Amino acid sequence: MNEPLEIRADFVEAREVLQRLARAGASAAAPPSGNGAPSSMATGQAAAAVPSTWAEQTLRRLLESLPDALVVIDARGNIVLVNGKTEELFGYSRAEMLGQAVELLIPERYRAAHVGQRANYFAAPRVRPMGAGLNLQGRHKSGAEFPVEISLSPLQTEHGPLFTAVVRDVTLRKREEAKFRTLVENIPAVTFIAPLDDSAPEFYVSPQIEQMLGFSQKEWLEDPVLWHRQLHPEDRERWNVQFAPTCAEGTAFRSIYRFIAKDGRVVWVHGSAQMVRGGEGQPVFLQGVAFDVTAIKEAEEAERARARLTALQARINASVTRGDALPVMLRRCVEALVEHLGIPLACIWTLDESQESLRLQASAGAVSAPIASIGIGSGIPRTDDEVADLIAGHLARVMEQSRLTSALSQPLRMEDRLIGVAALCAPGALPHDVPPLLRQICDEIVLGVGRKHAEEALYRLNVELERRVCERTEELARSTTELREKSEELEQFTYVASHDLREPLRTLVNYPQRLLKHYGDTFNPEAREWIERVTNGADRMRRLIDSLSYYARVLRRDRSFAMVETAVVIEEARSNLQAAIEECGADLRVGEMPAVRGNQQQLMLLFQNLIGNAVKFRSSKRPVRVEVACERRGDDWLFRVRDNGIGIEAKFLERIFGLGERLHSASRYTGSGFGLTICAKIVTGHGGRIWVESEFGEGSTFFFTLGVIDD
Ligand code: ADP
């Protein structure tokens, strides 16, 4: 673009000097003589003449000191006056220039046209810059061209009109301008100038505007209000309000607005502008710069969307993990969707296959929810599109009534199985990040629903389990009570029976003896033997009854539990068995024994039976040895009573704990077969177990456990 020329003060000054020179009588119309001295003013004839007056001399010196070249031509276009600066600028001597057509000083290609232009000017001369808007070029004698600014003015003399051209070399300025322009037009921003007054520079928009908004620089320059039309309609009002103070008071303007680009894109622009005032403080023009900040805005928007997503996800996550019932959980989810997305309606339906419908479980938002159920008939919609169609059809009425234009639905699927649908409605288009967002949210909701189903199944299982445990516990308590009652009954019966049996037994023993005493002589040996057998049988029965009543007595007498030092009860048992131990010279060794919680009398009986059996069922082949020991096994004490007696055949190992079980005849080993039964009863009554290990012919070891007392 061409810059307008200005009429500088020194041009005006030069013109005045010339007029004064003319008035001083310098001749300007005569042809050049060609001998102008370089140090003095050359004016044709006058050039040779010695300046006649002080005034003339002064004026000539003034001309020579002008910073610009001065060329005066006559009405024929011939050069009649030049100054030293002209020689310097164009490379010609004064003599070479004087009398020549002024076209000598312009590039050859313009010369022909210039002649016509010059004639036009001469016809209506006035003071003005030459070639306004054109890039004027001077031509050096060498042929080199250089940019110039020229100011023209007519001058009336007695010898006719003269025309002065003040010529300035603007090479440096043009270079500076070019540099400045390159700078301005290469920054990644649009610069602009908007005139507010006639003296202002023209409206200017830098060419970067095309890249920013798609309209060319030319389009902007031809239509100075184009930019206002392209301002986003929603931002116009704000712009008017914010920009007014800049125009009225000259305060700096700085703000962000949206523009609509030529292709319809929305472009975010950060603009700043300030007013430039004239010498009298009047507003002259506005200058400003505008940056495209769309990328920053989009990044901010993306960041906001991310933050919104994170916040919404956190809230959905909290809702689905709170442990609320399913409808409450879903209600919290739709409330979160409505609040975070700023929408007027969000709903969730769940599939009720038995009812062949989608049942509305939760809805939130300013718009009231659609009717509760969506009938789906026998065919469940399979694809997302089918679901979307179904929901869109269902929501159509609500949307129309509430002027909502967008609906978005998302199926809730658990392992590809449709379990429900979530849907959103909005008055305008939903932001593009909402569909993926809703998908993610629905995944969370499905997880939550899955968890809820699992929890409910677990809860139902627990309830069932508890019910069964209660039933079993009651059953157990019933059987325990029954058992205890039976056991007590049995003990009672045993006691009573053993007591009541004594009397007839006594009879059974007495009368055969009386028979022998009074009629013994009449009996043959066979009869005597029979009577003896009856007596022996009765005797055995007596022992049996004795044992029965003894054990019944022991077990009934004392049921209380206390701390028992087992070493003490073993010592008591040993003392009770003293006679039998001494009789066979048994070596009884007792290791370190713990204190246990139990019944002292019963525990004594337990050790007495086991040690007594160990001594009774001794082997005649070796000295009798009995060892009692105890060791800790987890929460139990493990006791053992080991002997080196006759041992027990493997097949009898379990049987011997049964009531009245004996492996030997009474003639060989006395006993009733109750001992181990009683031992087992005592041990289980103390919460322990009893068993035996044995090597037939080598010896046996009886084991039993009793609980360790907690500290
Ligand atoms: P009893 O000793 O009165 O016969 P028990 O109930 O004490 O009755 O014992 C049952 C049977 O177990 C005994 O008759 C015997 O055959 C066998 N028995 C018990 N203890 C031992 C032992 N230490 N060694 C070998 N056999 C044993």
XYZ file of C-alpha atoms and ligand atoms in Angstrom:
738
model
C 0.000 0.000 0.000
C 1.292 3.475 -0.823
C 1.848 5.967 1.894
C 0.448 9.486 1.511
C 3.023 12.242 1.179
C 3.091 14.929 3.754
C 3.782 18.590 3.301
C 6.494 19.212 5.763
C 7.160 22.599 7.366
C 10.559 22.858 5.694
C 8.937 22.463 2.271
C 6.770 25.432 3.018
C 9.793 27.291 4.210
C 11.651 26.486 0.992
C 8.769 27.817 -1.029
C 8.809 31.077 0.886
C 12.549 31.437 0.382
C 12.076 31.033 -3.321
C 9.365 33.641 -3.463
C 11.607 36.038 -1.648
C 14.431 35.144 -4.002
C 12.105 35.883 -6.890
C 11.024 39.123 -5.362
C 14.739 39.984 -4.942
C 14.915 40.035 -8.712
C 16.572 36.764 -9.588
C 16.049 35.935 -13.232
C 14.390 32.548 -13.721
C 13.218 32.524 -17.320
C 16.482 32.903 -19.249
C 18.140 29.777 -20.772
C 20.983 28.209 -18.823
C 24.509 29.347 -19.485
C 26.030 26.061 -18.347
C 28.734 27.534 -16.149
C 27.065 27.542 -12.746
C 29.590 27.534 -9.934
C 28.990 24.658 -7.529
C 29.339 26.904 -4.529
C 26.650 29.346 -5.605
C 23.070 29.288 -6.699
C 22.628 28.666 -10.442
C 19.748 30.491 -12.072
C 20.558 30.780 -15.767
C 21.904 34.217 -16.454
C 21.767 35.170 -12.850
C 23.998 32.214 -12.044
C 26.997 34.049 -13.387
C 26.082 37.299 -11.843
C 27.433 38.268 -8.496
C 24.663 38.545 -5.991
C 23.753 42.163 -5.885
C 22.262 42.496 -2.485
C 22.790 41.222 0.994
C 19.279 39.842 0.937
C 19.887 37.850 -2.193
C 23.105 36.469 -0.829
C 21.373 35.455 2.343
C 18.554 33.774 0.451
C 20.975 31.844 -1.689
C 22.825 30.606 1.328
C 19.524 29.585 2.795
C 18.678 27.587 -0.337
C 22.013 25.858 -0.193
C 21.493 24.919 3.406
C 18.122 23.273 2.727
C 18.174 19.546 3.631
C 16.166 18.722 0.472
C 16.920 19.015 -3.212
C 15.272 21.978 -4.818
C 14.423 21.983 -8.498
C 12.776 24.995 -10.129
C 11.407 24.641 -13.639
C 9.884 27.047 -15.998
C 6.600 26.788 -17.851
C 8.297 24.702 -20.582
C 9.429 22.142 -18.044
C 13.093 23.093 -18.198
C 15.195 23.233 -15.114
C 16.099 26.779 -14.191
C 17.328 26.418 -10.635
C 18.869 23.680 -8.517
C 20.688 23.717 -5.248
C 23.736 21.760 -4.069
C 21.524 19.037 -2.554
C 20.082 18.388 -6.048
C 23.584 17.793 -7.422
C 24.324 15.469 -4.520
C 21.077 13.522 -4.898
C 21.008 13.060 -8.659
C 24.758 12.966 -9.424
C 24.581 15.671 -12.118
C 26.412 18.969 -11.904
C 24.358 22.099 -11.985
C 25.511 22.786 -15.530
C 24.333 19.352 -16.639
C 20.891 19.987 -15.193
C 20.145 23.629 -15.960
C 18.158 24.083 -19.125
C 17.376 20.354 -19.327
C 13.804 19.006 -19.185
C 12.953 18.000 -15.659
C 12.282 14.410 -16.920
C 16.081 14.026 -16.772
C 15.616 13.353 -13.082
C 12.946 10.633 -13.321
C 13.192 7.048 -14.568
C 12.906 6.757 -18.319
C 9.726 4.636 -18.227
C 7.789 7.468 -16.574
C 9.131 10.278 -18.665
C 6.557 10.297 -21.469
C 3.621 10.227 -19.063
C 5.219 12.836 -16.886
C 5.188 15.389 -19.629
C 1.379 15.192 -19.717
C 1.059 15.221 -15.964
C 3.309 18.247 -15.722
C 1.179 20.104 -18.274
C -1.978 19.300 -16.245
C -0.397 20.648 -13.133
C 0.803 23.791 -14.862
C -2.759 24.398 -16.030
C -4.050 24.464 -12.417
C -1.048 24.874 -10.191
C -1.332 24.760 -6.398
C 0.765 23.741 -3.487
C 0.464 19.999 -3.103
C 2.383 16.823 -2.652
C 3.134 15.188 -5.926
C 1.773 11.820 -6.967
C -0.200 11.225 -3.789
C -0.477 7.492 -3.151
C 2.256 6.631 -5.661
C 5.695 5.349 -5.084
C 7.691 8.152 -6.697
C 11.160 7.323 -7.927
C 14.103 9.589 -8.690
C 16.772 8.636 -11.198
C 20.430 9.112 -10.448
C 22.833 9.978 -13.246
C 24.156 6.421 -12.899
C 20.690 5.098 -13.740
C 20.035 3.949 -10.157
C 16.558 4.662 -8.903
C 15.611 5.743 -5.421
C 12.329 6.596 -3.657
C 11.506 10.228 -3.282
C 8.849 12.494 -1.902
C 8.156 15.604 -3.874
C 6.277 18.723 -2.972
C 5.191 21.053 -5.731
C 4.329 24.685 -5.650
C 3.850 27.394 -8.281
C 5.763 30.651 -8.136
C 4.781 33.785 -10.023
C 7.646 36.003 -11.151
C 7.832 38.999 -13.372
C 9.333 36.681 -15.976
C 6.447 34.297 -15.854
C 5.440 31.302 -13.723
C 7.993 29.023 -12.215
C 7.344 25.734 -10.494
C 9.365 24.471 -7.601
C 9.747 20.884 -6.636
C 11.281 20.084 -3.304
C 12.620 16.552 -3.582
C 13.512 14.358 -0.634
C 15.300 11.034 -0.796
C 13.198 8.678 1.345
C 15.301 5.544 0.779
C 16.131 5.249 4.453
C 12.610 5.913 5.596
C 11.201 3.418 3.098
C 13.683 0.858 4.338
C 12.629 1.518 7.924
C 9.003 1.335 6.935
C 9.559 -1.944 5.137
C 11.297 -3.302 8.196
C 8.465 -2.170 10.401
C 5.863 -3.555 8.012
C 7.624 -6.928 7.836
C 7.660 -6.954 11.596
C 3.990 -6.048 11.962
C 2.842 -8.395 9.260
C 4.780 -11.339 10.570
C 3.774 -11.369 14.184
C 1.175 -14.052 14.939
C -1.486 -11.454 15.564
C -3.637 -9.005 13.685
C -2.842 -5.297 14.093
C -5.332 -2.654 13.140
C -5.863 1.086 12.947
C -9.322 2.628 12.961
C -9.535 6.346 12.176
C -11.662 8.564 14.390
C -10.942 11.855 12.624
C -10.073 13.115 9.119
C -6.429 13.661 9.910
C -6.070 10.027 11.008
C -4.331 7.400 8.953
C -6.610 5.220 6.860
C -8.368 2.175 8.234
C -5.819 -0.605 8.376
C -5.955 -4.294 9.188
C -2.827 -6.387 8.873
C -2.983 -9.309 6.409
C -2.885 -11.941 9.181
C -6.616 -11.318 9.465
C -7.160 -13.741 6.593
C -5.535 -16.564 8.504
C -7.550 -15.692 11.581
C -11.048 -15.214 10.167
C -10.834 -16.276 6.534
C -11.694 -12.848 5.027
C -8.883 -11.261 3.017
C -7.224 -8.004 4.032
C -8.882 -6.405 1.026
C -12.342 -7.531 2.151
C -11.780 -5.942 5.556
C -10.428 -2.699 4.133
C -13.325 -2.321 1.726
C -15.895 -2.932 4.447
C -14.868 -1.193 7.670
C -17.838 -2.600 9.651
C -17.359 -6.172 8.537
C -15.647 -6.977 11.814
C -18.718 -5.841 13.771
C -20.972 -8.056 11.695
C -18.685 -11.000 12.332
C -18.721 -10.452 16.078
C -20.544 -13.396 17.699
C -24.191 -12.325 18.271
C -23.983 -13.378 21.930
C -20.930 -11.172 22.464
C -22.109 -7.994 20.701
C -23.900 -6.513 23.674
C -20.927 -7.124 25.934
C -18.598 -5.611 23.362
C -20.743 -2.479 23.099
C -20.681 -2.025 26.857
C -16.979 -2.703 27.252
C -15.806 -0.755 24.212
C -17.789 2.402 24.919
C -15.364 3.757 27.569
C -12.456 3.323 25.136
C -14.164 5.547 22.573
C -15.590 7.994 25.097
C -12.776 8.338 27.594
C -9.851 6.788 25.822
C -9.336 4.061 28.434
C -7.434 1.063 27.183
C -9.575 -1.805 25.964
C -8.737 -5.442 26.607
C -11.115 -8.372 26.370
C -11.908 -11.743 24.778
C -14.654 -12.123 22.185
C -15.906 -14.666 19.752
C -15.936 -13.955 16.033
C -17.598 -15.964 13.320
C -15.028 -16.817 10.663
C -15.889 -16.809 6.967
C -16.377 -20.593 7.075
C -18.659 -20.347 10.131
C -16.065 -21.427 12.693
C -16.201 -19.738 16.077
C -12.867 -18.015 16.708
C -11.920 -16.739 20.146
C -10.019 -13.447 19.860
C -8.168 -11.591 22.548
C -8.257 -7.939 21.504
C -6.664 -4.876 22.996
C -6.962 -1.351 21.690
C -6.067 2.135 22.719
C -6.814 5.587 21.528
C -4.159 7.775 19.928
C -4.755 11.491 20.414
C -3.692 14.474 18.370
C -1.628 17.464 19.513
C -4.693 19.114 21.024
C -5.732 15.984 22.823
C -8.468 15.160 20.309
C -9.014 11.440 19.504
C -7.382 10.683 16.174
C -7.417 6.937 15.748
C -7.619 3.638 17.558
C -4.814 1.173 17.264
C -4.884 -2.330 18.512
C -3.824 -5.903 18.262
C -5.874 -9.076 18.199
C -4.695 -12.612 18.999
C -6.433 -15.852 18.080
C -6.842 -17.608 21.451
C -9.165 -20.357 20.210
C -6.604 -23.067 20.951
C -6.185 -21.783 24.511
C -9.951 -21.516 24.936
C -10.429 -25.013 23.565
C -7.723 -26.336 25.879
C -9.432 -24.561 28.776
C -12.766 -25.983 27.689
C -11.220 -29.462 27.420
C -9.728 -29.019 30.873
C -13.080 -27.872 32.226
C -14.745 -30.870 30.585
C -12.113 -33.150 32.119
C -12.644 -31.577 35.547
C -16.395 -31.877 35.072
C -15.995 -35.525 34.125
C -13.728 -36.221 37.094
C -16.107 -34.501 39.506
C -19.128 -36.264 38.031
C -17.365 -39.619 38.059
C -16.314 -39.117 41.677
C -19.895 -38.330 42.602
C -21.307 -41.285 40.652
C -18.651 -43.513 42.201
C -19.589 -42.303 45.680
C -23.272 -42.867 44.863
C -22.801 -46.424 43.654
C -20.542 -47.457 46.540
C -22.510 -45.924 49.415
C -24.420 -49.088 50.112
C -27.862 -47.543 49.565
C -30.738 -49.562 48.185
C -30.847 -49.736 44.362
C -33.549 -47.051 43.809
C -31.729 -44.621 46.132
C -28.422 -45.324 44.398
C -29.949 -44.673 40.958
C -31.664 -41.504 42.180
C -28.321 -40.161 43.407
C -26.828 -40.926 39.974
C -29.480 -39.018 38.004
C -29.259 -36.095 40.432
C -25.497 -35.972 39.851
C -26.023 -36.008 36.054
C -28.538 -33.157 36.209
C -26.375 -30.990 38.464
C -23.037 -31.552 36.743
C -24.305 -31.332 33.166
C -26.804 -28.544 33.868
C -29.602 -30.402 32.078
C -33.333 -30.315 32.871
C -34.014 -34.062 32.804
C -32.157 -37.326 33.470
C -33.849 -40.711 33.920
C -32.895 -44.334 34.525
C -35.159 -47.284 33.752
C -34.474 -50.893 34.657
C -35.644 -53.877 32.677
C -38.467 -55.892 34.184
C -38.596 -58.925 31.962
C -41.559 -60.485 33.700
C -43.612 -57.364 33.057
C -42.125 -56.926 29.570
C -41.308 -53.328 30.380
C -38.618 -50.824 31.292
C -39.543 -49.500 34.706
C -38.615 -45.906 35.625
C -36.384 -46.244 38.685
C -35.147 -42.686 39.091
C -35.488 -39.271 37.488
C -34.219 -35.802 38.327
C -34.320 -32.303 36.898
C -36.664 -29.352 36.522
C -38.761 -31.154 33.919
C -41.123 -33.738 35.399
C -40.384 -37.308 34.504
C -42.258 -39.219 31.824
C -44.701 -41.947 32.813
C -43.262 -44.761 34.834
C -43.075 -47.727 32.479
C -42.187 -48.288 28.877
C -43.830 -51.369 27.457
C -41.449 -53.360 25.293
C -43.635 -56.302 24.384
C -42.064 -59.706 24.188
C -38.975 -58.596 22.201
C -36.279 -56.878 24.253
C -34.566 -54.173 22.136
C -31.136 -55.518 21.285
C -29.078 -52.866 19.545
C -28.255 -49.391 20.864
C -30.272 -47.920 18.000
C -33.347 -49.937 18.934
C -33.016 -48.727 22.529
C -32.503 -45.124 21.367
C -35.630 -45.305 19.150
C -37.713 -46.730 21.963
C -36.611 -44.026 24.422
C -36.907 -41.206 21.873
C -40.474 -42.293 21.118
C -41.271 -42.417 24.798
C -39.731 -39.023 25.566
C -41.179 -37.235 22.538
C -44.220 -35.843 24.357
C -42.313 -34.648 27.407
C -39.717 -33.028 25.186
C -42.292 -31.273 23.085
C -44.149 -29.963 26.123
C -40.953 -28.694 27.738
C -39.334 -27.436 24.513
C -36.413 -29.820 24.777
C -34.686 -30.531 21.514
C -31.965 -33.069 22.306
C -32.275 -36.495 23.857
C -29.468 -38.938 24.483
C -29.957 -42.487 25.707
C -27.435 -45.084 26.787
C -28.309 -48.741 27.386
C -27.100 -50.277 30.656
C -25.691 -53.675 29.792
C -24.361 -56.332 32.106
C -22.279 -58.833 30.143
C -24.099 -57.823 26.927
C -27.481 -58.297 28.601
C -29.719 -55.220 28.659
C -30.571 -54.411 32.278
C -31.784 -50.842 31.858
C -31.443 -47.497 30.079
C -30.232 -44.034 31.102
C -31.373 -40.946 29.195
C -30.720 -37.190 29.215
C -32.697 -34.351 27.636
C -31.605 -30.771 26.947
C -33.109 -27.644 25.376
C -30.194 -27.236 22.939
C -27.493 -29.426 21.471
C -25.643 -31.440 24.092
C -21.876 -30.741 24.220
C -19.880 -33.229 22.158
C -18.192 -34.684 25.226
C -21.482 -35.717 26.825
C -22.122 -39.009 24.902
C -18.750 -40.558 25.868
C -19.220 -39.165 29.349
C -22.645 -40.785 29.686
C -21.178 -44.064 28.420
C -18.522 -44.019 31.144
C -21.044 -43.063 33.794
C -23.328 -45.895 32.691
C -20.431 -48.359 32.988
C -20.010 -47.197 36.602
C -23.738 -47.508 37.217
C -23.745 -51.048 35.779
C -20.878 -51.964 38.109
C -22.858 -50.491 40.986
C -25.991 -52.406 39.963
C -23.929 -55.597 39.678
C -22.483 -54.995 43.125
C -25.964 -54.314 44.457
C -27.285 -57.574 42.971
C -24.345 -59.471 44.465
C -24.891 -57.787 47.838
C -28.577 -58.606 47.748
C -27.856 -62.234 46.813
C -25.307 -62.384 49.626
C -27.765 -60.814 52.006
C -30.427 -63.359 51.059
C -27.879 -66.164 51.515
C -26.911 -64.785 54.923
C -30.501 -64.581 56.024
C -31.059 -68.156 54.880
C -27.855 -69.262 56.600
C -28.804 -67.539 59.813
C -32.222 -69.103 59.675
C -30.690 -72.548 59.231
C -28.142 -71.970 62.001
C -30.970 -70.910 64.305
C -32.956 -73.973 63.386
C -29.951 -76.222 63.947
C -29.047 -74.514 67.207
C -32.582 -74.950 68.443
C -32.532 -78.564 67.304
C -29.201 -79.109 69.004
C -30.353 -77.439 72.170
C -33.440 -79.627 72.101
C -31.418 -82.806 71.586
C -28.864 -81.750 74.215
C -31.628 -81.184 76.696
C -33.243 -84.444 75.711
C -29.894 -86.180 75.975
C -29.165 -84.647 79.337
C -32.587 -85.591 80.563
C -32.129 -89.109 79.256
C -28.671 -89.313 80.732
C -29.935 -88.068 84.036
C -32.803 -90.491 83.819
C -30.355 -93.277 83.058
C -28.093 -92.311 85.929
C -31.098 -92.137 88.165
C -32.279 -95.449 86.891
C -28.816 -96.997 87.304
C -28.612 -95.755 90.823
C -32.077 -96.924 91.692
C -31.682 -100.199 89.838
C -28.360 -101.012 91.443
C -29.820 -100.173 94.804
C -33.019 -102.151 94.246
C -31.179 -105.102 92.761
C -29.154 -105.650 95.929
C -32.062 -107.060 97.873
C -33.088 -109.855 95.472
C -29.399 -110.515 94.879
C -28.842 -111.069 98.532
C -31.650 -113.630 98.416
C -30.068 -115.239 95.404
C -26.759 -115.620 97.300
C -28.257 -116.613 100.671
C -30.624 -119.346 99.661
C -28.194 -121.577 97.728
C -25.810 -121.283 100.706
C -28.605 -122.263 103.058
C -29.458 -125.166 100.776
C -25.843 -126.343 100.987
C -25.691 -125.845 104.714
C -28.929 -127.734 105.542
C -29.207 -130.255 102.748
C -25.670 -130.357 101.417
C -25.198 -133.937 102.500
C -28.061 -135.121 100.329
C -26.759 -133.447 97.169
C -24.772 -135.351 94.638
C -21.622 -133.690 93.267
C -23.469 -132.466 90.167
C -26.081 -130.687 92.268
C -23.332 -129.152 94.368
C -21.618 -127.823 91.270
C -24.853 -126.285 90.011
C -25.380 -124.580 93.324
C -21.798 -123.317 93.234
C -22.398 -121.898 89.747
C -25.473 -120.057 90.950
C -23.425 -118.614 93.837
C -20.593 -117.503 91.519
C -23.048 -115.938 89.087
C -24.755 -114.110 91.879
C -21.379 -112.955 93.149
C -20.462 -111.569 89.741
C -23.761 -109.843 89.525
C -23.115 -108.279 92.923
C -19.754 -106.915 91.724
C -21.413 -105.584 88.617
C -24.078 -103.858 90.613
C -21.382 -102.492 92.933
C -19.468 -100.965 90.012
C -22.655 -99.589 88.513
C -23.714 -97.909 91.678
C -20.193 -96.715 92.334
C -19.890 -94.994 88.931
C -23.418 -93.667 89.126
C -22.630 -92.262 92.528
C -19.378 -90.664 91.353
C -20.941 -89.051 88.299
C -24.001 -87.823 90.130
C -22.337 -86.601 93.239
C -20.377 -83.675 91.983
C -20.747 -81.872 88.685
C -18.990 -78.655 89.605
C -15.884 -77.547 87.681
C -12.870 -75.827 89.218
C -9.125 -75.500 88.773
C -7.649 -78.951 89.221
C -3.956 -79.753 89.609
C -3.691 -83.002 87.679
C -0.513 -83.979 89.611
C -2.633 -83.982 92.779
C -5.445 -86.137 91.374
C -2.885 -88.617 89.951
C -1.304 -88.883 93.403
C -4.740 -89.624 94.873
C -5.352 -92.319 92.259
C -1.922 -93.828 92.948
C -2.728 -93.963 96.633
C -6.084 -95.675 95.923
C -4.243 -98.250 93.794
C -1.373 -98.682 96.255
C -2.146 -102.344 97.058
C -2.330 -103.422 93.389
C 0.828 -101.451 92.510
C 2.809 -102.943 95.347
C 1.531 -106.424 94.647
C 3.146 -106.530 91.200
C 5.969 -104.114 91.990
C 4.828 -101.778 89.172
C 7.080 -98.846 88.311
C 4.685 -95.847 87.966
C 6.305 -92.683 86.563
C 4.453 -89.408 86.351
C 5.837 -86.517 84.311
C 5.168 -82.802 84.731
C 1.438 -82.216 84.979
C -0.594 -79.065 84.285
C -3.518 -77.512 86.060
C -6.789 -77.917 84.147
C -10.349 -76.834 84.545
C -12.512 -79.782 85.531
C -14.178 -81.891 88.174
C -11.607 -83.129 90.688
C -13.419 -86.338 91.608
C -14.085 -87.332 87.985
C -10.528 -86.614 86.886
C -9.189 -88.705 89.770
C -11.473 -91.559 88.647
C -10.240 -91.125 85.058
C -6.562 -91.532 86.044
C -7.414 -94.283 88.543
C -9.189 -96.362 85.863
C -6.440 -95.912 83.271
C -3.548 -96.581 85.678
C -5.542 -99.437 87.302
C -6.089 -101.068 83.866
C -2.405 -100.596 82.994
C -1.467 -102.504 86.132
C -4.277 -105.065 85.795
C -3.587 -105.984 82.181
C 0.131 -106.393 82.780
C 2.368 -108.887 81.036
C 3.910 -111.636 83.085
C 6.941 -111.547 80.792
C 8.432 -108.237 82.051
C 8.519 -105.950 85.019
C 5.454 -103.717 85.023
C 6.048 -100.189 83.935
C 3.461 -97.408 83.699
C 4.207 -93.916 82.485
C 1.880 -90.891 82.783
C 2.863 -87.838 80.718
C 1.386 -84.649 79.287
C 2.307 -82.167 76.575
C 0.785 -79.050 75.019
C -0.904 -79.448 71.596
C -2.306 -76.114 70.453
C -5.218 -75.257 72.718
C -5.202 -78.662 74.363
C -3.206 -80.659 76.851
C -2.525 -84.129 75.488
C -2.307 -86.702 78.323
C -1.090 -90.248 77.833
C -1.003 -93.319 80.074
C 1.403 -95.862 78.622
C 1.975 -99.440 79.815
C 4.041 -102.411 78.694
C 1.212 -104.869 79.366
C -0.576 -107.402 77.182
C -1.802 -104.892 74.614
C -5.061 -104.927 72.660
C -5.759 -106.471 69.306
C -6.348 -103.758 66.693
C -9.898 -104.935 65.958
C -10.934 -104.262 69.583
C -9.413 -100.800 69.897
C -12.706 -98.955 69.495
C -14.980 -101.512 71.065
C -13.382 -101.375 74.488
C -14.932 -97.931 75.196
C -18.455 -99.437 74.909
C -20.597 -100.105 77.983
C -19.699 -103.449 79.589
C -17.239 -104.388 76.833
C -14.577 -106.813 78.095
C -12.065 -108.805 76.146
C -11.237 -111.303 78.859
C -13.062 -113.662 81.172
C -13.737 -112.557 84.737
C -11.752 -115.515 85.995
C -8.623 -114.186 84.373
C -9.013 -110.454 84.890
C -11.566 -109.160 87.320
C -13.724 -106.281 86.159
C -17.070 -105.123 84.937
C -16.339 -103.584 81.551
C -17.600 -100.173 82.702
C -14.234 -98.569 83.415
C -13.384 -97.243 79.954
C -17.014 -96.239 79.297
C -16.842 -94.080 82.398
C -13.442 -92.681 81.279
C -14.883 -91.716 77.905
C -17.867 -90.073 79.553
C -15.613 -88.057 81.882
C -13.323 -86.904 79.056
C -16.142 -85.879 76.689
C -17.892 -84.200 79.642
C -14.736 -82.074 79.925
C -14.822 -81.229 76.209
C -11.955 -83.593 75.273
C -11.395 -86.758 73.222
C -10.091 -90.190 74.261
C -8.542 -92.963 72.164
C -6.056 -95.799 72.437
C -3.072 -97.017 70.451
C -1.724 -100.448 71.132
C 0.631 -103.127 69.915
C -0.831 -106.459 70.801
C 1.447 -108.283 73.285
C 3.697 -105.246 73.769
C 1.605 -102.664 75.573
C -1.001 -99.945 75.165
C -1.130 -96.150 75.337
C -4.341 -94.354 76.256
C -4.544 -90.721 75.074
C -7.013 -88.028 76.081
C -7.170 -84.264 75.737
C -8.299 -81.496 78.112
C -8.542 -77.818 77.240
C -5.763 -75.396 78.153
C -6.927 -72.700 80.565
C -6.667 -69.228 78.956
C -4.592 -66.767 80.940
P -12.631 -103.927 82.994
O -11.309 -103.420 83.236
O -13.520 -103.813 84.125
O -12.647 -105.156 82.234
P -12.668 -101.718 81.233
O -13.808 -100.979 80.594
O -11.821 -100.960 82.110
O -13.304 -102.936 81.944
O -11.841 -102.352 80.104
C -12.480 -102.957 79.044
C -11.545 -103.961 78.406
O -10.496 -103.353 77.742
C -10.826 -104.797 79.412
O -11.648 -105.917 79.801
C -9.601 -105.217 78.681
O -9.840 -106.317 77.897
C -9.297 -104.064 77.855
N -8.274 -103.228 78.479
C -8.496 -102.106 79.178
N -7.321 -101.543 79.543
C -6.330 -102.328 79.040
C -4.901 -102.271 79.066
N -4.256 -101.294 79.696
N -4.223 -103.256 78.468
C -4.880 -104.234 77.802
N -6.207 -104.324 77.720
C -6.941 -103.383 78.342
